[in-house]
């Protein structure tokens, strides 16, 4: 309801350009979903790393432009720097900014109706189903209700016991291979539109599990391109990998399907561990299901490894030193 209220305040029906300022968990989930199902009506630009030049506006009519600043802490250095640089170039955008944060008190000079909350108990990397992802997605025509329907369906399945629980099965299988020293988690996506799902997964896996000398190293590959570069290593290199093949047959030319089957047959012949995620169709609902299962499976896996899935102490350490040196 808060998202709907804010959308009315900014008259979202007129928006033709959306600039999202955020980094890490504040942007990766949204980017992944829009990479898989792009918007045809709104141009979306993400400002993540500190940009030397600010993007050009499509229109001098500022009512057609909206800026969404996303920072759970309210003091993310890259995000605040990009916001300052954007307003230095386009001061008229000051009244076209919606701020998504858990700490609105850190943003002075903005009316309360221009804020969206991030639940304080939700870690940033798990926040795609909060206003962090839902608000910018809603402005692009993305069906967020179907996305949440898929996520809720996954949540229901992930409360089941034993083999009926897809997240638990994935976590147990990965943990089995982890203790066998297979610590590289290869996510092999057979379509370039799915690549950003891999970038999102990188953060979920790396930040949630990489603690106290433990963890998995996530790696993203894209088929069929990487069959001509990485597959030699995957098939005949060190046996330290667990692979997840992810694809949707409806996205692929028919000529790719026997190639995928051939790759999996090679893995079987060499007794290399893998699983397959096959989407019946690439929709908001199926993506919501996939992302929810992945997040819950990482939480289960963290429990098996004996680490906290929700903190990031090493990240906070470097941020502390960066602030001291800035």
mmCIF file of C-alpha atoms in Angstrom:
data_model
loop_
_atom_site.group_PDB
_atom_site.id
_atom_site.type_symbol
_atom_site.label_atom_id
_atom_site.label_comp_id
_atom_site.label_asym_id
_atom_site.label_seq_id
_atom_site.Cartn_x
_atom_site.Cartn_y
_atom_site.Cartn_z
ATOM 1 C CA UNK A 1 0.000 0.000 0.000
ATOM 2 C CA UNK A 2 2.905 2.364 0.724
ATOM 3 C CA UNK A 3 4.290 1.714 -2.762
ATOM 4 C CA UNK A 4 0.900 2.570 -4.274
ATOM 5 C CA UNK A 5 0.687 5.755 -2.186
ATOM 6 C CA UNK A 6 4.128 6.945 -3.287
ATOM 7 C CA UNK A 7 3.378 6.079 -6.920
ATOM 8 C CA UNK A 8 0.349 8.361 -6.751
ATOM 9 C CA UNK A 9 2.388 11.202 -5.257
ATOM 10 C CA UNK A 10 4.866 11.124 -8.145
ATOM 11 C CA UNK A 11 2.209 10.330 -10.800
ATOM 12 C CA UNK A 12 4.027 7.219 -11.961
ATOM 13 C CA UNK A 13 1.916 6.925 -15.120
ATOM 14 C CA UNK A 14 3.934 9.777 -16.683
ATOM 15 C CA UNK A 15 7.387 8.354 -15.972
ATOM 16 C CA UNK A 16 9.546 7.592 -18.997
ATOM 17 C CA UNK A 17 12.965 7.501 -17.318
ATOM 18 C CA UNK A 18 13.901 5.953 -13.982
ATOM 19 C CA UNK A 19 17.308 6.458 -12.389
ATOM 20 C CA UNK A 20 18.046 4.004 -9.574
ATOM 21 C CA UNK A 21 20.933 5.019 -7.311
ATOM 22 C CA UNK A 22 22.114 2.113 -5.185
ATOM 23 C CA UNK A 23 24.715 -0.621 -5.029
ATOM 24 C CA UNK A 24 24.913 -4.265 -3.969
ATOM 25 C CA UNK A 25 21.654 -5.525 -2.507
ATOM 26 C CA UNK A 26 20.078 -2.154 -3.284
ATOM 27 C CA UNK A 27 20.260 -2.783 -7.026
ATOM 28 C CA UNK A 28 21.297 -6.322 -7.980
ATOM 29 C CA UNK A 29 17.895 -7.979 -7.575
ATOM 30 C CA UNK A 30 16.087 -5.264 -9.506
ATOM 31 C CA UNK A 31 18.687 -5.371 -12.281
ATOM 32 C CA UNK A 32 18.456 -9.156 -12.486
ATOM 33 C CA UNK A 33 14.686 -9.118 -12.908
ATOM 34 C CA UNK A 34 14.718 -6.314 -15.478
ATOM 35 C CA UNK A 35 17.495 -8.121 -17.319
ATOM 36 C CA UNK A 36 15.277 -11.181 -17.598
ATOM 37 C CA UNK A 37 12.073 -9.255 -18.402
ATOM 38 C CA UNK A 38 13.046 -5.793 -19.714
ATOM 39 C CA UNK A 39 10.709 -2.821 -19.600
ATOM 40 C CA UNK A 40 9.375 -1.607 -22.939
ATOM 41 C CA UNK A 41 7.952 1.652 -21.585
ATOM 42 C CA UNK A 42 10.519 3.072 -19.138
ATOM 43 C CA UNK A 43 14.249 3.591 -19.631
ATOM 44 C CA UNK A 44 15.993 2.423 -16.457
ATOM 45 C CA UNK A 45 19.519 3.549 -15.550
ATOM 46 C CA UNK A 46 21.406 2.190 -12.542
ATOM 47 C CA UNK A 47 24.073 4.308 -10.834
ATOM 48 C CA UNK A 48 26.128 1.887 -8.735
ATOM 49 C CA UNK A 49 29.852 2.606 -8.876
ATOM 50 C CA UNK A 50 30.701 6.288 -8.533
ATOM 51 C CA UNK A 51 30.142 7.664 -12.015
ATOM 52 C CA UNK A 52 32.446 10.204 -13.630
ATOM 53 C CA UNK A 53 29.588 11.529 -15.758
ATOM 54 C CA UNK A 54 25.900 11.587 -14.915
ATOM 55 C CA UNK A 55 23.393 10.160 -17.421
ATOM 56 C CA UNK A 56 21.654 12.405 -19.912
ATOM 57 C CA UNK A 57 17.943 12.944 -19.424
ATOM 58 C CA UNK A 58 15.562 11.833 -22.145
ATOM 59 C CA UNK A 59 13.354 14.864 -21.646
ATOM 60 C CA UNK A 60 13.476 18.379 -20.231
ATOM 61 C CA UNK A 61 10.066 17.640 -18.741
ATOM 62 C CA UNK A 62 11.147 16.618 -15.247
ATOM 63 C CA UNK A 63 7.748 15.102 -14.467
ATOM 64 C CA UNK A 64 8.770 12.264 -16.808
ATOM 65 C CA UNK A 65 11.911 11.491 -14.774
ATOM 66 C CA UNK A 66 12.086 9.831 -11.359
ATOM 67 C CA UNK A 67 15.092 9.092 -9.166
ATOM 68 C CA UNK A 68 14.975 6.242 -6.655
ATOM 69 C CA UNK A 69 17.755 6.390 -4.057
ATOM 70 C CA UNK A 70 18.175 3.051 -2.280
ATOM 71 C CA UNK A 71 20.339 2.680 0.821
ATOM 72 C CA UNK A 72 19.316 0.651 3.838
ATOM 73 C CA UNK A 73 21.911 2.281 6.093
ATOM 74 C CA UNK A 74 21.347 5.745 4.684
ATOM 75 C CA UNK A 75 25.077 6.388 4.442
ATOM 76 C CA UNK A 76 26.331 4.229 1.554
ATOM 77 C CA UNK A 77 29.279 6.223 0.211
ATOM 78 C CA UNK A 78 28.875 5.443 -3.495
ATOM 79 C CA UNK A 79 25.129 6.071 -3.380
ATOM 80 C CA UNK A 80 25.343 9.435 -1.623
ATOM 81 C CA UNK A 81 28.190 10.566 -3.878
ATOM 82 C CA UNK A 82 26.212 9.727 -7.015
ATOM 83 C CA UNK A 83 23.155 11.505 -5.604
ATOM 84 C CA UNK A 84 25.197 14.655 -4.948
ATOM 85 C CA UNK A 85 26.668 14.555 -8.454
ATOM 86 C CA UNK A 86 23.272 14.009 -10.069
ATOM 87 C CA UNK A 87 21.724 16.948 -8.201
ATOM 88 C CA UNK A 88 24.719 19.138 -9.040
ATOM 89 C CA UNK A 89 23.969 18.555 -12.720
ATOM 90 C CA UNK A 90 20.167 18.520 -12.453
ATOM 91 C CA UNK A 91 19.085 20.475 -9.344
ATOM 92 C CA UNK A 92 15.498 20.409 -10.635
ATOM 93 C CA UNK A 93 15.379 16.690 -9.827
ATOM 94 C CA UNK A 94 15.394 17.399 -6.065
ATOM 95 C CA UNK A 95 11.587 17.129 -6.076
ATOM 96 C CA UNK A 96 11.651 13.947 -8.182
ATOM 97 C CA UNK A 97 13.473 11.755 -5.673
ATOM 98 C CA UNK A 98 12.026 8.798 -3.782
ATOM 99 C CA UNK A 99 14.258 7.424 -1.026
ATOM 100 C CA UNK A 100 14.114 3.780 0.031
ATOM 101 C CA UNK A 101 15.868 3.322 3.369
ATOM 102 C CA UNK A 102 15.656 2.027 6.924
ATOM 103 C CA UNK A 103 16.993 5.384 8.177
ATOM 104 C CA UNK A 104 14.992 8.326 6.789
ATOM 105 C CA UNK A 105 16.442 10.570 9.493
ATOM 106 C CA UNK A 106 19.735 10.577 7.562
ATOM 107 C CA UNK A 107 18.124 12.323 4.589
ATOM 108 C CA UNK A 108 17.254 15.879 5.539
ATOM 109 C CA UNK A 109 15.076 18.124 3.411
ATOM 110 C CA UNK A 110 12.766 15.466 1.975
ATOM 111 C CA UNK A 111 9.060 15.198 2.819
ATOM 112 C CA UNK A 112 7.896 11.996 4.518
ATOM 113 C CA UNK A 113 5.680 11.057 1.576
ATOM 114 C CA UNK A 114 8.849 10.617 -0.502
ATOM 115 C CA UNK A 115 10.223 7.782 1.644
ATOM 116 C CA UNK A 116 9.758 4.028 1.379
ATOM 117 C CA UNK A 117 10.759 1.764 4.286
ATOM 118 C CA UNK A 118 13.186 -1.129 4.263
ATOM 119 C CA UNK A 119 12.320 -3.545 7.089
ATOM 120 C CA UNK A 120 15.281 -3.325 9.502
ATOM 121 C CA UNK A 121 15.307 -7.100 10.043
ATOM 122 C CA UNK A 122 15.882 -7.805 6.318
ATOM 123 C CA UNK A 123 19.512 -7.898 5.171
ATOM 124 C CA UNK A 124 20.113 -5.858 2.036
ATOM 125 C CA UNK A 125 21.020 -8.820 -0.151
ATOM 126 C CA UNK A 126 17.692 -10.488 0.706
ATOM 127 C CA UNK A 127 15.592 -7.365 0.091
ATOM 128 C CA UNK A 128 14.427 -7.781 -3.509
ATOM 129 C CA UNK A 129 10.857 -8.557 -2.352
ATOM 130 C CA UNK A 130 10.688 -5.382 -0.235
ATOM 131 C CA UNK A 131 10.283 -1.819 -1.609
ATOM 132 C CA UNK A 132 13.968 -2.051 -2.607
ATOM 133 C CA UNK A 133 12.933 -4.103 -5.623
ATOM 134 C CA UNK A 134 9.163 -3.803 -5.743
ATOM 135 C CA UNK A 135 8.961 -0.017 -6.100
ATOM 136 C CA UNK A 136 11.293 0.469 -9.092
ATOM 137 C CA UNK A 137 9.920 -2.672 -10.729
ATOM 138 C CA UNK A 138 6.350 -1.411 -10.342
ATOM 139 C CA UNK A 139 7.224 1.747 -12.277
ATOM 140 C CA UNK A 140 8.404 -0.229 -15.304
ATOM 141 C CA UNK A 141 5.292 -2.316 -15.889
ATOM 142 C CA UNK A 142 6.795 -5.371 -14.198
ATOM 143 C CA UNK A 143 4.054 -7.495 -12.608
ATOM 144 C CA UNK A 144 5.134 -7.395 -8.966
ATOM 145 C CA UNK A 145 2.014 -9.241 -7.795
ATOM 146 C CA UNK A 146 2.947 -12.243 -9.938
ATOM 147 C CA UNK A 147 6.530 -11.964 -8.680
ATOM 148 C CA UNK A 148 5.297 -12.140 -5.085
ATOM 149 C CA UNK A 149 2.909 -14.953 -5.957
ATOM 150 C CA UNK A 150 5.869 -16.992 -7.149
ATOM 151 C CA UNK A 151 7.853 -16.121 -4.030
ATOM 152 C CA UNK A 152 4.973 -17.117 -1.751
ATOM 153 C CA UNK A 153 4.549 -20.398 -3.619
ATOM 154 C CA UNK A 154 8.240 -21.108 -3.075
ATOM 155 C CA UNK A 155 7.966 -20.191 0.596
ATOM 156 C CA UNK A 156 5.127 -22.699 0.986
ATOM 157 C CA UNK A 157 7.180 -25.434 -0.689
ATOM 158 C CA UNK A 158 10.222 -24.545 1.410
ATOM 159 C CA UNK A 159 8.266 -25.171 4.613
ATOM 160 C CA UNK A 160 7.745 -28.809 3.623
ATOM 161 C CA UNK A 161 9.792 -31.622 5.101
ATOM 162 C CA UNK A 162 12.448 -33.720 3.421
ATOM 163 C CA UNK A 163 12.643 -34.086 -0.344
ATOM 164 C CA UNK A 164 9.460 -32.039 -0.855
ATOM 165 C CA UNK A 165 11.440 -28.946 0.172
ATOM 166 C CA UNK A 166 13.453 -27.688 -2.857
ATOM 167 C CA UNK A 167 15.618 -25.272 -0.856
ATOM 168 C CA UNK A 168 16.520 -27.926 1.697
ATOM 169 C CA UNK A 169 17.388 -30.447 -1.016
ATOM 170 C CA UNK A 170 19.648 -27.928 -2.764
ATOM 171 C CA UNK A 171 21.335 -26.944 0.504
ATOM 172 C CA UNK A 172 21.990 -30.551 1.535
ATOM 173 C CA UNK A 173 23.354 -31.465 -1.901
ATOM 174 C CA UNK A 174 25.633 -28.424 -1.937
ATOM 175 C CA UNK A 175 26.815 -29.092 1.607
ATOM 176 C CA UNK A 176 27.642 -32.693 0.710
ATOM 177 C CA UNK A 177 29.855 -31.464 -2.118
ATOM 178 C CA UNK A 178 31.260 -28.659 0.037
ATOM 179 C CA UNK A 179 32.642 -31.134 2.572
ATOM 180 C CA UNK A 180 34.101 -33.038 -0.403
ATOM 181 C CA UNK A 181 36.099 -29.844 -1.179
ATOM 182 C CA UNK A 182 33.922 -28.811 -4.124
ATOM 183 C CA UNK A 183 33.801 -25.183 -3.104
ATOM 184 C CA UNK A 184 33.236 -23.452 -6.461
ATOM 185 C CA UNK A 185 29.553 -22.891 -7.210
ATOM 186 C CA UNK A 186 29.200 -22.593 -11.000
ATOM 187 C CA UNK A 187 25.915 -21.073 -12.173
ATOM 188 C CA UNK A 188 25.678 -21.781 -15.906
ATOM 189 C CA UNK A 189 22.898 -19.740 -17.533
ATOM 190 C CA UNK A 190 21.930 -20.635 -21.079
ATOM 191 C CA UNK A 191 20.833 -17.199 -22.254
ATOM 192 C CA UNK A 192 22.489 -13.791 -21.824
ATOM 193 C CA UNK A 193 19.294 -12.226 -20.426
ATOM 194 C CA UNK A 194 19.757 -14.423 -17.349
ATOM 195 C CA UNK A 195 23.337 -13.332 -16.646
ATOM 196 C CA UNK A 196 22.331 -10.706 -14.081
ATOM 197 C CA UNK A 197 20.586 -13.399 -12.047
ATOM 198 C CA UNK A 198 24.066 -14.819 -11.654
ATOM 199 C CA UNK A 199 25.415 -11.469 -10.432
ATOM 200 C CA UNK A 200 22.596 -11.341 -7.881
ATOM 201 C CA UNK A 201 23.347 -14.924 -6.821
ATOM 202 C CA UNK A 202 27.032 -14.031 -6.408
ATOM 203 C CA UNK A 203 26.212 -11.629 -3.602
ATOM 204 C CA UNK A 204 23.716 -13.946 -1.897
ATOM 205 C CA UNK A 205 26.227 -16.803 -1.817
ATOM 206 C CA UNK A 206 29.447 -14.875 -1.188
ATOM 207 C CA UNK A 207 28.267 -12.472 1.528
ATOM 208 C CA UNK A 208 26.080 -15.004 3.303
ATOM 209 C CA UNK A 209 28.548 -17.901 3.441
ATOM 210 C CA UNK A 210 32.049 -16.429 3.189
ATOM 211 C CA UNK A 211 32.982 -16.263 6.871
ATOM 212 C CA UNK A 212 35.467 -17.764 9.303
ATOM 213 C CA UNK A 213 37.434 -19.474 6.552
ATOM 214 C CA UNK A 214 34.290 -21.122 5.176
ATOM 215 C CA UNK A 215 32.142 -20.465 2.126
ATOM 216 C CA UNK A 216 31.557 -21.125 -1.551
ATOM 217 C CA UNK A 217 33.029 -19.163 -4.444
ATOM 218 C CA UNK A 218 30.211 -18.370 -6.899
ATOM 219 C CA UNK A 219 31.017 -18.244 -10.600
ATOM 220 C CA UNK A 220 28.759 -17.180 -13.480
ATOM 221 C CA UNK A 221 28.995 -18.659 -16.969
ATOM 222 C CA UNK A 222 26.812 -17.987 -20.011
ATOM 223 C CA UNK A 223 25.922 -20.592 -22.603
ATOM 224 C CA UNK A 224 26.588 -21.327 -25.241
ATOM 225 C CA UNK A 225 29.402 -18.741 -25.370
ATOM 226 C CA UNK A 226 31.360 -20.157 -22.436
ATOM 227 C CA UNK A 227 31.278 -23.642 -23.915
ATOM 228 C CA UNK A 228 34.033 -22.228 -26.123
ATOM 229 C CA UNK A 229 36.136 -20.954 -23.233
ATOM 230 C CA UNK A 230 35.308 -22.332 -19.773
ATOM 231 C CA UNK A 231 33.923 -25.816 -20.384
ATOM 232 C CA UNK A 232 37.380 -27.337 -20.894
ATOM 233 C CA UNK A 233 38.250 -26.305 -17.340
ATOM 234 C CA UNK A 234 34.901 -27.407 -15.931
ATOM 235 C CA UNK A 235 35.111 -30.861 -17.506
ATOM 236 C CA UNK A 236 38.814 -31.623 -17.289
ATOM 237 C CA UNK A 237 40.231 -29.302 -14.638
ATOM 238 C CA UNK A 238 40.250 -29.615 -10.835
ATOM 239 C CA UNK A 239 37.254 -31.489 -9.435
ATOM 240 C CA UNK A 240 36.366 -28.632 -7.098
ATOM 241 C CA UNK A 241 33.091 -27.471 -8.660
ATOM 242 C CA UNK A 242 29.362 -27.981 -8.299
ATOM 243 C CA UNK A 243 27.371 -26.753 -11.308
ATOM 244 C CA UNK A 244 23.825 -25.442 -11.621
ATOM 245 C CA UNK A 245 22.523 -25.302 -15.200
ATOM 246 C CA UNK A 246 19.733 -22.733 -15.585
ATOM 247 C CA UNK A 247 17.699 -22.321 -18.767
ATOM 248 C CA UNK A 248 14.269 -21.808 -20.296
ATOM 249 C CA UNK A 249 13.593 -23.764 -23.481
ATOM 250 C CA UNK A 250 11.185 -21.101 -24.754
ATOM 251 C CA UNK A 251 14.037 -18.569 -24.781
ATOM 252 C CA UNK A 252 16.408 -20.753 -26.755
ATOM 253 C CA UNK A 253 16.690 -21.626 -30.434
ATOM 254 C CA UNK A 254 15.932 -25.295 -30.967
ATOM 255 C CA UNK A 255 19.538 -25.861 -32.046
ATOM 256 C CA UNK A 256 20.743 -25.119 -28.493
ATOM 257 C CA UNK A 257 18.762 -27.916 -26.846
ATOM 258 C CA UNK A 258 20.906 -30.864 -28.034
ATOM 259 C CA UNK A 259 23.973 -28.839 -27.029
ATOM 260 C CA UNK A 260 22.689 -28.546 -23.451
ATOM 261 C CA UNK A 261 21.881 -32.260 -23.421
ATOM 262 C CA UNK A 262 25.392 -32.979 -24.682
ATOM 263 C CA UNK A 263 26.970 -30.895 -21.929
ATOM 264 C CA UNK A 264 24.977 -32.685 -19.241
ATOM 265 C CA UNK A 265 25.892 -36.055 -20.762
ATOM 266 C CA UNK A 266 29.573 -35.096 -20.567
ATOM 267 C CA UNK A 267 29.145 -34.208 -16.892
ATOM 268 C CA UNK A 268 27.473 -37.557 -16.245
ATOM 269 C CA UNK A 269 30.212 -39.490 -18.063
ATOM 270 C CA UNK A 270 32.871 -37.771 -15.956
ATOM 271 C CA UNK A 271 30.834 -38.131 -12.747
ATOM 272 C CA UNK A 272 30.795 -34.377 -12.194
ATOM 273 C CA UNK A 273 28.030 -33.096 -9.889
ATOM 274 C CA UNK A 274 25.328 -30.821 -11.280
ATOM 275 C CA UNK A 275 21.660 -29.957 -11.060
ATOM 276 C CA UNK A 276 19.352 -28.354 -13.639
ATOM 277 C CA UNK A 277 16.879 -25.500 -13.226
ATOM 278 C CA UNK A 278 14.536 -25.575 -16.206
ATOM 279 C CA UNK A 279 11.940 -22.808 -16.405
ATOM 280 C CA UNK A 280 8.728 -23.834 -18.174
ATOM 281 C CA UNK A 281 8.387 -20.167 -19.079
ATOM 282 C CA UNK A 282 10.285 -17.067 -18.013
ATOM 283 C CA UNK A 283 7.657 -15.042 -16.157
ATOM 284 C CA UNK A 284 7.517 -12.825 -13.102
ATOM 285 C CA UNK A 285 6.012 -15.732 -11.176
ATOM 286 C CA UNK A 286 8.698 -18.237 -12.154
ATOM 287 C CA UNK A 287 11.455 -15.734 -11.360
ATOM 288 C CA UNK A 288 9.922 -15.027 -7.954
ATOM 289 C CA UNK A 289 9.880 -18.749 -7.237
ATOM 290 C CA UNK A 290 13.494 -19.215 -8.345
ATOM 291 C CA UNK A 291 14.869 -16.295 -6.333
ATOM 292 C CA UNK A 292 13.002 -17.247 -3.181
ATOM 293 C CA UNK A 293 14.212 -20.849 -3.318
ATOM 294 C CA UNK A 294 17.783 -19.668 -3.868
ATOM 295 C CA UNK A 295 17.657 -17.298 -0.896
ATOM 296 C CA UNK A 296 16.153 -19.862 1.464
ATOM 297 C CA UNK A 297 18.597 -22.546 0.334
ATOM 298 C CA UNK A 298 21.523 -20.255 1.181
ATOM 299 C CA UNK A 299 20.080 -19.698 4.662
ATOM 300 C CA UNK A 300 19.842 -23.473 5.139
ATOM 301 C CA UNK A 301 23.364 -23.925 3.802
ATOM 302 C CA UNK A 302 24.709 -21.285 6.188
ATOM 303 C CA UNK A 303 23.149 -23.201 9.069
ATOM 304 C CA UNK A 304 24.858 -26.397 7.923
ATOM 305 C CA UNK A 305 28.190 -24.562 7.640
ATOM 306 C CA UNK A 306 27.788 -22.931 11.034
ATOM 307 C CA UNK A 307 27.886 -19.310 9.840
ATOM 308 C CA UNK A 308 25.493 -16.372 10.132
ATOM 309 C CA UNK A 309 23.693 -15.911 6.794
ATOM 310 C CA UNK A 310 22.661 -12.346 7.559
ATOM 311 C CA UNK A 311 25.738 -10.395 8.653
ATOM 312 C CA UNK A 312 28.793 -9.190 6.710
ATOM 313 C CA UNK A 313 31.531 -8.331 9.212
ATOM 314 C CA UNK A 314 34.368 -8.119 6.690
ATOM 315 C CA UNK A 315 32.380 -5.702 4.524
ATOM 316 C CA UNK A 316 31.765 -3.459 7.521
ATOM 317 C CA UNK A 317 35.494 -3.562 8.289
ATOM 318 C CA UNK A 318 36.569 -2.154 4.925
ATOM 319 C CA UNK A 319 33.817 0.485 5.080
ATOM 320 C CA UNK A 320 35.161 1.626 8.438
ATOM 321 C CA UNK A 321 38.691 2.054 7.055
ATOM 322 C CA UNK A 322 37.380 3.773 3.925
ATOM 323 C CA UNK A 323 35.548 6.354 6.041
ATOM 324 C CA UNK A 324 38.665 6.968 8.114
ATOM 325 C CA UNK A 325 40.692 7.630 4.962
ATOM 326 C CA UNK A 326 38.133 9.765 3.125
#
